[in-house]
Short mmCIF file of C-alpha atoms in Angstrom, two decimals:
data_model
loop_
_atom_site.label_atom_id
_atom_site.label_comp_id
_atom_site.label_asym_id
_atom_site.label_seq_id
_atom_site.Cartn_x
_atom_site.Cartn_y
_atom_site.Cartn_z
CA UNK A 1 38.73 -85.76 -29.66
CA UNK A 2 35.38 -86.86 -30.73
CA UNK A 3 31.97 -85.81 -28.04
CA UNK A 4 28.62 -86.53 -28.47
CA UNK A 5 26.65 -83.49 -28.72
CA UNK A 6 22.68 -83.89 -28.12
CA UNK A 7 20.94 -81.24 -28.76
CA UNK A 8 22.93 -79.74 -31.96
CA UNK A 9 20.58 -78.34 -33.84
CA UNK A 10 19.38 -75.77 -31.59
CA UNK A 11 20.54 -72.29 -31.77
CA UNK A 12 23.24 -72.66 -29.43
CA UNK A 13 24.11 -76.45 -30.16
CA UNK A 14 24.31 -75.48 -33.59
CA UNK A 15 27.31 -72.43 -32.74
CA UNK A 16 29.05 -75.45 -30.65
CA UNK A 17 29.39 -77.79 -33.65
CA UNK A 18 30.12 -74.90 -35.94
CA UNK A 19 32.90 -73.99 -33.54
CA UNK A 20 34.25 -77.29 -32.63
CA UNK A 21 36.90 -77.48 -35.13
CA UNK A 22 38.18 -74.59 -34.29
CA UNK A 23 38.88 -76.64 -30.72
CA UNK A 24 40.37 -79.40 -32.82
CA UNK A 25 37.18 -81.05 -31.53
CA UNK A 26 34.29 -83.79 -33.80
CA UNK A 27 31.17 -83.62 -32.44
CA UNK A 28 28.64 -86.37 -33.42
CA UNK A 29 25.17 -84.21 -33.91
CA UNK A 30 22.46 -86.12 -31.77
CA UNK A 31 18.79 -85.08 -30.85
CA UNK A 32 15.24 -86.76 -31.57
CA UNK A 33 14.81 -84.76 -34.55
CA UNK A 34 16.43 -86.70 -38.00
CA UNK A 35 14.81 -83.97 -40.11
CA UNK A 36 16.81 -80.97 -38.32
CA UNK A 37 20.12 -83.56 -37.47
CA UNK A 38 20.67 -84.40 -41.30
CA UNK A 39 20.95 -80.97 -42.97
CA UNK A 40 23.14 -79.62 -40.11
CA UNK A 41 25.72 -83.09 -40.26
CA UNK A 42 25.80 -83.15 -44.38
CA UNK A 43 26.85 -79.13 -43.63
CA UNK A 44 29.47 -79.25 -40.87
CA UNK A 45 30.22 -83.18 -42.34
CA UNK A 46 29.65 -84.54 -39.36
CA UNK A 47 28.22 -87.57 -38.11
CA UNK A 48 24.60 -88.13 -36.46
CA UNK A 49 22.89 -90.47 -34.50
CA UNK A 50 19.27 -89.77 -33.84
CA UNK A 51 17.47 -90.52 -30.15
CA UNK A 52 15.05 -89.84 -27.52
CA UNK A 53 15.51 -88.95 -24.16
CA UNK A 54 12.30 -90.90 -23.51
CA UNK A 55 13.92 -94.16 -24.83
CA UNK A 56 16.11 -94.89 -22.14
CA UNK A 57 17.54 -98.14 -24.02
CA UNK A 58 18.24 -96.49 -26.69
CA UNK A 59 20.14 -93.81 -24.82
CA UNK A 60 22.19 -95.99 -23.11
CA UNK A 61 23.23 -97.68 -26.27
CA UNK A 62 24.29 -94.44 -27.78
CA UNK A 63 26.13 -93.25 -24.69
CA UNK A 64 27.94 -96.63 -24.61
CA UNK A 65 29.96 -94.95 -27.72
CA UNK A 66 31.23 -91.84 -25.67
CA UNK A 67 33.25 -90.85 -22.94
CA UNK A 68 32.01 -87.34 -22.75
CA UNK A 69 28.11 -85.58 -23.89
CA UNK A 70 27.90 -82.18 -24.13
CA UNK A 71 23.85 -81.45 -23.29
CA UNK A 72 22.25 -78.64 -25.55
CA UNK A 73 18.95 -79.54 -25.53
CA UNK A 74 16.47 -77.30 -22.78
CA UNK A 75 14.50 -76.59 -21.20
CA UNK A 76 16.78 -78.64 -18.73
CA UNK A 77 14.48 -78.62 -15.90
CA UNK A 78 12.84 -81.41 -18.23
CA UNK A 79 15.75 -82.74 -20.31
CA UNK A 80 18.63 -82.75 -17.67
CA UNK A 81 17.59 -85.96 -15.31
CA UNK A 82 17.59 -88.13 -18.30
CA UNK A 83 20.31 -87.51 -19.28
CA UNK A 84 22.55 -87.20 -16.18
CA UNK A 85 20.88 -90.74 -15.22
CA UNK A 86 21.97 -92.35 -18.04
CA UNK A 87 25.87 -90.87 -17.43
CA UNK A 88 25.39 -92.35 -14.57
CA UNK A 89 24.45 -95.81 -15.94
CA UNK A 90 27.11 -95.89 -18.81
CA UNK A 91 29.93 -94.08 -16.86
CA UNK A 92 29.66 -90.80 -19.65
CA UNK A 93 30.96 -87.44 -18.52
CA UNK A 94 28.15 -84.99 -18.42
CA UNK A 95 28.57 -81.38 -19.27
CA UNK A 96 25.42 -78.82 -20.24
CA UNK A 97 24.79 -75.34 -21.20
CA UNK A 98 21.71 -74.83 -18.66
CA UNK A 99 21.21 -71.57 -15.55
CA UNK A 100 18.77 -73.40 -14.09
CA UNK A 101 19.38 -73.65 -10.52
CA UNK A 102 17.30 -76.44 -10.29
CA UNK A 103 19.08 -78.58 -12.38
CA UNK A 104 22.74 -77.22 -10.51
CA UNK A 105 20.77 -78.87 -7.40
CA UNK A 106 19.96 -81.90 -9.04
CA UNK A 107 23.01 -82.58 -10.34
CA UNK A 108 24.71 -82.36 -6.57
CA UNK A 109 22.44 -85.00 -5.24
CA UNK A 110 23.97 -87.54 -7.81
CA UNK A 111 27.68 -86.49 -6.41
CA UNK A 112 28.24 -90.00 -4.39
CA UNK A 113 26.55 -91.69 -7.86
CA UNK A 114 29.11 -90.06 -10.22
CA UNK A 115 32.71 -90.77 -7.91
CA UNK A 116 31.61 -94.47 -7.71
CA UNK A 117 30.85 -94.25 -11.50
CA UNK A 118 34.41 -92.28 -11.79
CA UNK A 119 32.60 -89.67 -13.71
CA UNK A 120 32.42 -85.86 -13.72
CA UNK A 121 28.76 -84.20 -14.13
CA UNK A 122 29.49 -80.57 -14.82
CA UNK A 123 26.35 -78.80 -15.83
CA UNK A 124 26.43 -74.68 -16.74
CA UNK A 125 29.74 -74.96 -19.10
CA UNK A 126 28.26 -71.76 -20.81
CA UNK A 127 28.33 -68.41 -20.31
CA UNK A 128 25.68 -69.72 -17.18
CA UNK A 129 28.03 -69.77 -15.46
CA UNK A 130 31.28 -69.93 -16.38
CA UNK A 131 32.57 -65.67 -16.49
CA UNK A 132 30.45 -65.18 -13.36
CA UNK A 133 31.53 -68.40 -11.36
CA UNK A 134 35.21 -67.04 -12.03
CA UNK A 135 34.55 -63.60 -10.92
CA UNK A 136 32.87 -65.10 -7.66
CA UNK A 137 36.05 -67.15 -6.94
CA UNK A 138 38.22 -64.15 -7.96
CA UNK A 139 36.58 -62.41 -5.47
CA UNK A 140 36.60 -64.80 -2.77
CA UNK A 141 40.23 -64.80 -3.10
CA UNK A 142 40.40 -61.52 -2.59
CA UNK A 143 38.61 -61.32 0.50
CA UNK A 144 38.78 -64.87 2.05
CA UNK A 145 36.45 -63.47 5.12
CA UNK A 146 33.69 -62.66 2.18
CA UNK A 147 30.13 -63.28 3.77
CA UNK A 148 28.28 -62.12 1.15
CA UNK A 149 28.52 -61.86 -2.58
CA UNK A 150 26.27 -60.00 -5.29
CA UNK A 151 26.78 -60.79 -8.96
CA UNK A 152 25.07 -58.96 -11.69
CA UNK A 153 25.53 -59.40 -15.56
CA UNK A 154 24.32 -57.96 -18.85
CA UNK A 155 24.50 -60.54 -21.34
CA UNK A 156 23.14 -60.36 -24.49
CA UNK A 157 22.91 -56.45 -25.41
CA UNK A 158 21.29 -55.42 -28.46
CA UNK A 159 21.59 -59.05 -29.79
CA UNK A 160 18.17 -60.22 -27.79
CA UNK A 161 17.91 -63.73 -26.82
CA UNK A 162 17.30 -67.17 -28.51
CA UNK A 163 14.01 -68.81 -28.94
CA UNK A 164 15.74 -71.30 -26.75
CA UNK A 165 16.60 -69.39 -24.14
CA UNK A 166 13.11 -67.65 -24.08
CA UNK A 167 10.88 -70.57 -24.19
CA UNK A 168 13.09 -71.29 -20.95
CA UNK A 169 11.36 -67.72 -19.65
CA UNK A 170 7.96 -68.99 -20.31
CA UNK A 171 8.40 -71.94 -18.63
CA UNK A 172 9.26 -69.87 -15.41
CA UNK A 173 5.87 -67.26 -16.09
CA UNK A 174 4.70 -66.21 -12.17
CA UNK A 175 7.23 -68.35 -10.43
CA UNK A 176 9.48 -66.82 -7.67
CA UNK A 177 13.13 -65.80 -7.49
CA UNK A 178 15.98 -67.20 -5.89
CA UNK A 179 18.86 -66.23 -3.20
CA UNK A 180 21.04 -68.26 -0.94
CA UNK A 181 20.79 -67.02 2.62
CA UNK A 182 22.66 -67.95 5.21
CA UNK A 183 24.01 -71.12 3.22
CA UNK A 184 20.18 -72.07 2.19
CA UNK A 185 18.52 -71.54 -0.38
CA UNK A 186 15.41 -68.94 0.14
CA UNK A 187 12.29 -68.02 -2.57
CA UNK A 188 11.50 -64.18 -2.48
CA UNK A 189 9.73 -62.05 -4.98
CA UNK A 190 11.22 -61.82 -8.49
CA UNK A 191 12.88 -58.29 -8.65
CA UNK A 192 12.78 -57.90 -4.89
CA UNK A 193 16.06 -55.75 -4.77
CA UNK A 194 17.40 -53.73 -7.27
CA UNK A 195 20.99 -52.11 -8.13
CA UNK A 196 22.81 -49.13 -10.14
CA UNK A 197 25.96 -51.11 -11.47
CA UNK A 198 28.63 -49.80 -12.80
CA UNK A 199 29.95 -52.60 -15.85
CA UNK A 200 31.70 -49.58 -17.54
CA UNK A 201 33.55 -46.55 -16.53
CA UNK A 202 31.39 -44.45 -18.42
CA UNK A 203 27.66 -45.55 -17.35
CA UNK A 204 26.06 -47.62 -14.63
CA UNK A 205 22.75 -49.93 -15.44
CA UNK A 206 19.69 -50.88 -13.48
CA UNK A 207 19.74 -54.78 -12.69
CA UNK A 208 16.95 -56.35 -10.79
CA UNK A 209 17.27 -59.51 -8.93
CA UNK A 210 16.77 -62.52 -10.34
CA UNK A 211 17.75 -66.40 -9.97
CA UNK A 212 20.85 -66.81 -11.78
CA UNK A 213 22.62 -70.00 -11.62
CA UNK A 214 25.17 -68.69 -9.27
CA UNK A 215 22.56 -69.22 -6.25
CA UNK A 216 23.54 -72.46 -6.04
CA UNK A 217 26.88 -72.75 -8.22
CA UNK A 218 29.09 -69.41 -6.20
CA UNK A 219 28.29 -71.26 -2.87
CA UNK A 220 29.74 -74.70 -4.07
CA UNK A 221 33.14 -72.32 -5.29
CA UNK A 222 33.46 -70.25 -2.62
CA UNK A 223 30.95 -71.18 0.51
CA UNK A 224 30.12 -67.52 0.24
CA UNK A 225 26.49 -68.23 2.82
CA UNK A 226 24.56 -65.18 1.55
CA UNK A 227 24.19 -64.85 -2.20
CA UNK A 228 22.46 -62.47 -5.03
CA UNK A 229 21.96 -62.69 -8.30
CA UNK A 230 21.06 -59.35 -11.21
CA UNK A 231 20.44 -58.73 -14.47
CA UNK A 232 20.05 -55.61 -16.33
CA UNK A 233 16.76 -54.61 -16.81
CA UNK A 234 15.35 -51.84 -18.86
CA UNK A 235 14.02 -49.11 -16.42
CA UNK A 236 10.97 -48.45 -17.84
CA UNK A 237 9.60 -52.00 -17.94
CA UNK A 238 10.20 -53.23 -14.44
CA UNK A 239 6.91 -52.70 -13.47
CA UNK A 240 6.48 -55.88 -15.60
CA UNK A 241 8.48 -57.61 -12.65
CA UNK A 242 7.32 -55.74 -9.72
CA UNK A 243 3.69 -56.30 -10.22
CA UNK A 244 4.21 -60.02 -12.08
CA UNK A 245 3.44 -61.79 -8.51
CA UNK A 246 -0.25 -60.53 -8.43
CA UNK A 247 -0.74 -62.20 -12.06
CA UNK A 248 1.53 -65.26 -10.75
CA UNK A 249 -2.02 -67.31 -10.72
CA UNK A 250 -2.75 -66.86 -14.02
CA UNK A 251 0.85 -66.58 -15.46
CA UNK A 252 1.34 -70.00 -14.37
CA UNK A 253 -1.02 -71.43 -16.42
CA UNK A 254 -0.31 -74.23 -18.91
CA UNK A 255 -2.74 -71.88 -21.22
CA UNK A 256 -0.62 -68.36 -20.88
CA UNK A 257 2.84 -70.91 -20.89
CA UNK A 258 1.46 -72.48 -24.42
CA UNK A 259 0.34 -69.03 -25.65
CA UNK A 260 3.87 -67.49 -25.21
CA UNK A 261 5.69 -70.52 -27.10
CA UNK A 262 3.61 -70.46 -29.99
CA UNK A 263 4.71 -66.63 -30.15
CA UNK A 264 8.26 -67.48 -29.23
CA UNK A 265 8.63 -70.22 -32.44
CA UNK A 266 7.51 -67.32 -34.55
CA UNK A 267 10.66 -65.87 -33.96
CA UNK A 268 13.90 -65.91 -35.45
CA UNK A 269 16.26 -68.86 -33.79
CA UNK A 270 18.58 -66.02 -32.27
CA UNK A 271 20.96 -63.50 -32.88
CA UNK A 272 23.04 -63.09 -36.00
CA UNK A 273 26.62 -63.66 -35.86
CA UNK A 274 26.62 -59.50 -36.50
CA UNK A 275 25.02 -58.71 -34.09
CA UNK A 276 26.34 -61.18 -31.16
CA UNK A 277 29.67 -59.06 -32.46
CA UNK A 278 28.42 -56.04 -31.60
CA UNK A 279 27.06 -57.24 -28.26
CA UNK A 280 29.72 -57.93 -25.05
CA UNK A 281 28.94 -59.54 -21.97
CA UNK A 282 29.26 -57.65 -18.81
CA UNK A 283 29.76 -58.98 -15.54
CA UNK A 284 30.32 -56.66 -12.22
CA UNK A 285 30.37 -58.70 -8.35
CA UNK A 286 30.93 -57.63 -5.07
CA UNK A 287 31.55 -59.09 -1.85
CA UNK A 288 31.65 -57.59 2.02
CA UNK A 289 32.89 -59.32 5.24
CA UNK A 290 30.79 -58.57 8.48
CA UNK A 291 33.10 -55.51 9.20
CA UNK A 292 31.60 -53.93 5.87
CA UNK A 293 35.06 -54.04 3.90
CA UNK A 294 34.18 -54.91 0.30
CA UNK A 295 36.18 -55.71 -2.47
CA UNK A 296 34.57 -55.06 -6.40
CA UNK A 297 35.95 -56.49 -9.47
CA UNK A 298 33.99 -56.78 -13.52
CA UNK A 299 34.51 -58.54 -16.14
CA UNK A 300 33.73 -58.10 -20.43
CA UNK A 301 33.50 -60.90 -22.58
CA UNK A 302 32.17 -61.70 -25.89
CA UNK A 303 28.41 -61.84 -26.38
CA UNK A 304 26.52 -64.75 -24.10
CA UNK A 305 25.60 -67.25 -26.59
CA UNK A 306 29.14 -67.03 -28.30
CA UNK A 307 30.91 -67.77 -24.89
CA UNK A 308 28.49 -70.18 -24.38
CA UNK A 309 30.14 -72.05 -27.36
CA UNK A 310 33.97 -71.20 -26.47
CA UNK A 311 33.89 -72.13 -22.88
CA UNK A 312 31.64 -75.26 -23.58
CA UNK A 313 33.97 -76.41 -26.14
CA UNK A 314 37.27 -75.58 -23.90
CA UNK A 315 35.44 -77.79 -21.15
CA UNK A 316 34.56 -80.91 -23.55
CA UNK A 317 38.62 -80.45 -24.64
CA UNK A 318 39.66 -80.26 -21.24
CA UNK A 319 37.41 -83.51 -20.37
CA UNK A 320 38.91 -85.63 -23.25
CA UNK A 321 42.39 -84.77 -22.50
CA UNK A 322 41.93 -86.75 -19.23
CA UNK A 323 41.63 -83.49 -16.80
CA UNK A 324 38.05 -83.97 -15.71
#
């Protein structure tokens, strides 16, 4: 029952190892960082190894140890082809945490790589996009003639976001959103469409469009060809989306991208454990068939970043039990 987990002493790698007992789960801590790995291991009395991604040698030699890695470390768009290479090269199951479409993409062009290495590469074991990836397939199997599908989701409530997960943001200042259209995948303006959804009997929220894992993820579960992906948004600032794509020039910028991540590691790492208690996850989906039936269906769970860790963790257990 022992995983390597790279990336552990981020916010969210650090709720994983805290967790993994409870899994009946050892993690060995890994990232680049000895200074952060050493204080979190003597804590949670866990082992550490310390590497680069850069060092490919050295990666492969600590992979060679492990049957499974669980990948904490983002931005992915930068730290997921390492790391699914060398899985490749040492025959490691891959699992991550990322809702980065791009890196869902990239990790189904190595598909062919991983069955002749007899490995599974399973990026988006979190909350992206584990509840709404279940809800899509739920719904599918609902209405099997489903041609499209519309997913919307309100993770993180009062409990705000981790300085992870919003130097991930900045890295996506002025860049376009994502849907899948007619089995492709199209850019269109971020916040193009908009919704009132309903994730409680009592209230509906405004969600704006957005590219959400399940672009690229819901089509490889259900082969649903038109796809759309919310999140709730307050009201009052979406003109901070809407008009985003005539600053897109200069939000782009490596200068406004450093600017925002020097604000962002001012912050604190992420929520409390209090406060990711008093903060559920929502999740609401829809599909309709080209007569216009449509079938609706939602979903709570706990607070995003504590799912993250539980699902993660059941997907690691599931991996070293031999049901990859």
């Amino acid at each position: 029952m022992q995983f390597l987990l790279y990336g552990a002493y981020g916010y969210t790698g650090t709720l994983i190892a805290e967790m993994a007992a409870d899994y009946g789960l050892t993690p060995v801590l890994s990232g680049r960082s000895e200074a952060k790995l050493k204080p979190l291991a003597e804590r949670l009395g866990y082992a550490y190894r310390v590497c680069d991604l850069s060092d490919q040698g050295a990666l492969d030699a600590l992979l060679a140890d492990f049957s499974v890695v669980l990948h904490a470390a983002g931005p992915f768009q930068y730290t997921a082809k390492p790391m699914l290479e060398a899985c490749l090269r040492t025959k490691t199951h891959y699992l991550d945490i990322t809702g980065e479409i791009e890196v869902f993409e990239l990790a189904a062009t190595y598909d062919k790589q991983a069955q002749a290495a007899g490995i599974m590469l399973l990026p988006g074991a979190g909350f992206d996009v584990v509840p709404t990836d279940c809800l899509a397939l739920y719904l599918k199997e609902k209405m099997p003639t489903a041609t499209h599908l519309q997913l919307a989701f309100s993770a993180m409530g009062k409990a705000g976001v981790s300085r992870g997960t919003a130097k991930t943001m900045a890295e996506n200042l002025g860049e376009l959103s994502t849907v899948r259209e007619n089995g492709k995948l199209k850019k269109v303006p971020l916040g193009h469409k908009t919704l009132q959804v309903p994730f409680t009997d009592e209230r509906s929220w405004f969600v704006v469009s957005i590219p959400w894992g399940d672009v690229s993820t819901a089509y490889y579960s259900t082969r649903i060809p038109n796809i759309e992906t919310y999140m709730a948004y307050p009201p009052k600032q979406f003109w901070t989306i809407k008009y985003q794509k005539y600053l897109s020039w200069a939000l782009k910028s490596s200068v406004v991208k450093n600017m925002a991540k020097r604000r962002i590691d001012k912050q604190a790492p992420g929520p409390s454990a209090a406060l990711r208690a008093e903060s559920d996850g929502l999740v609401w989906g829809r599909v309709r068939n080209v007569a216009g039936d449509t079938v609706k269906a939602r979903l709570r769970t706990p607070n995003g970043y504590t799912l993250t860790a539980i699902t993660s963790l059941m997907c690691t257990k599931k991996v070293l039990e031999n049901n990859a």
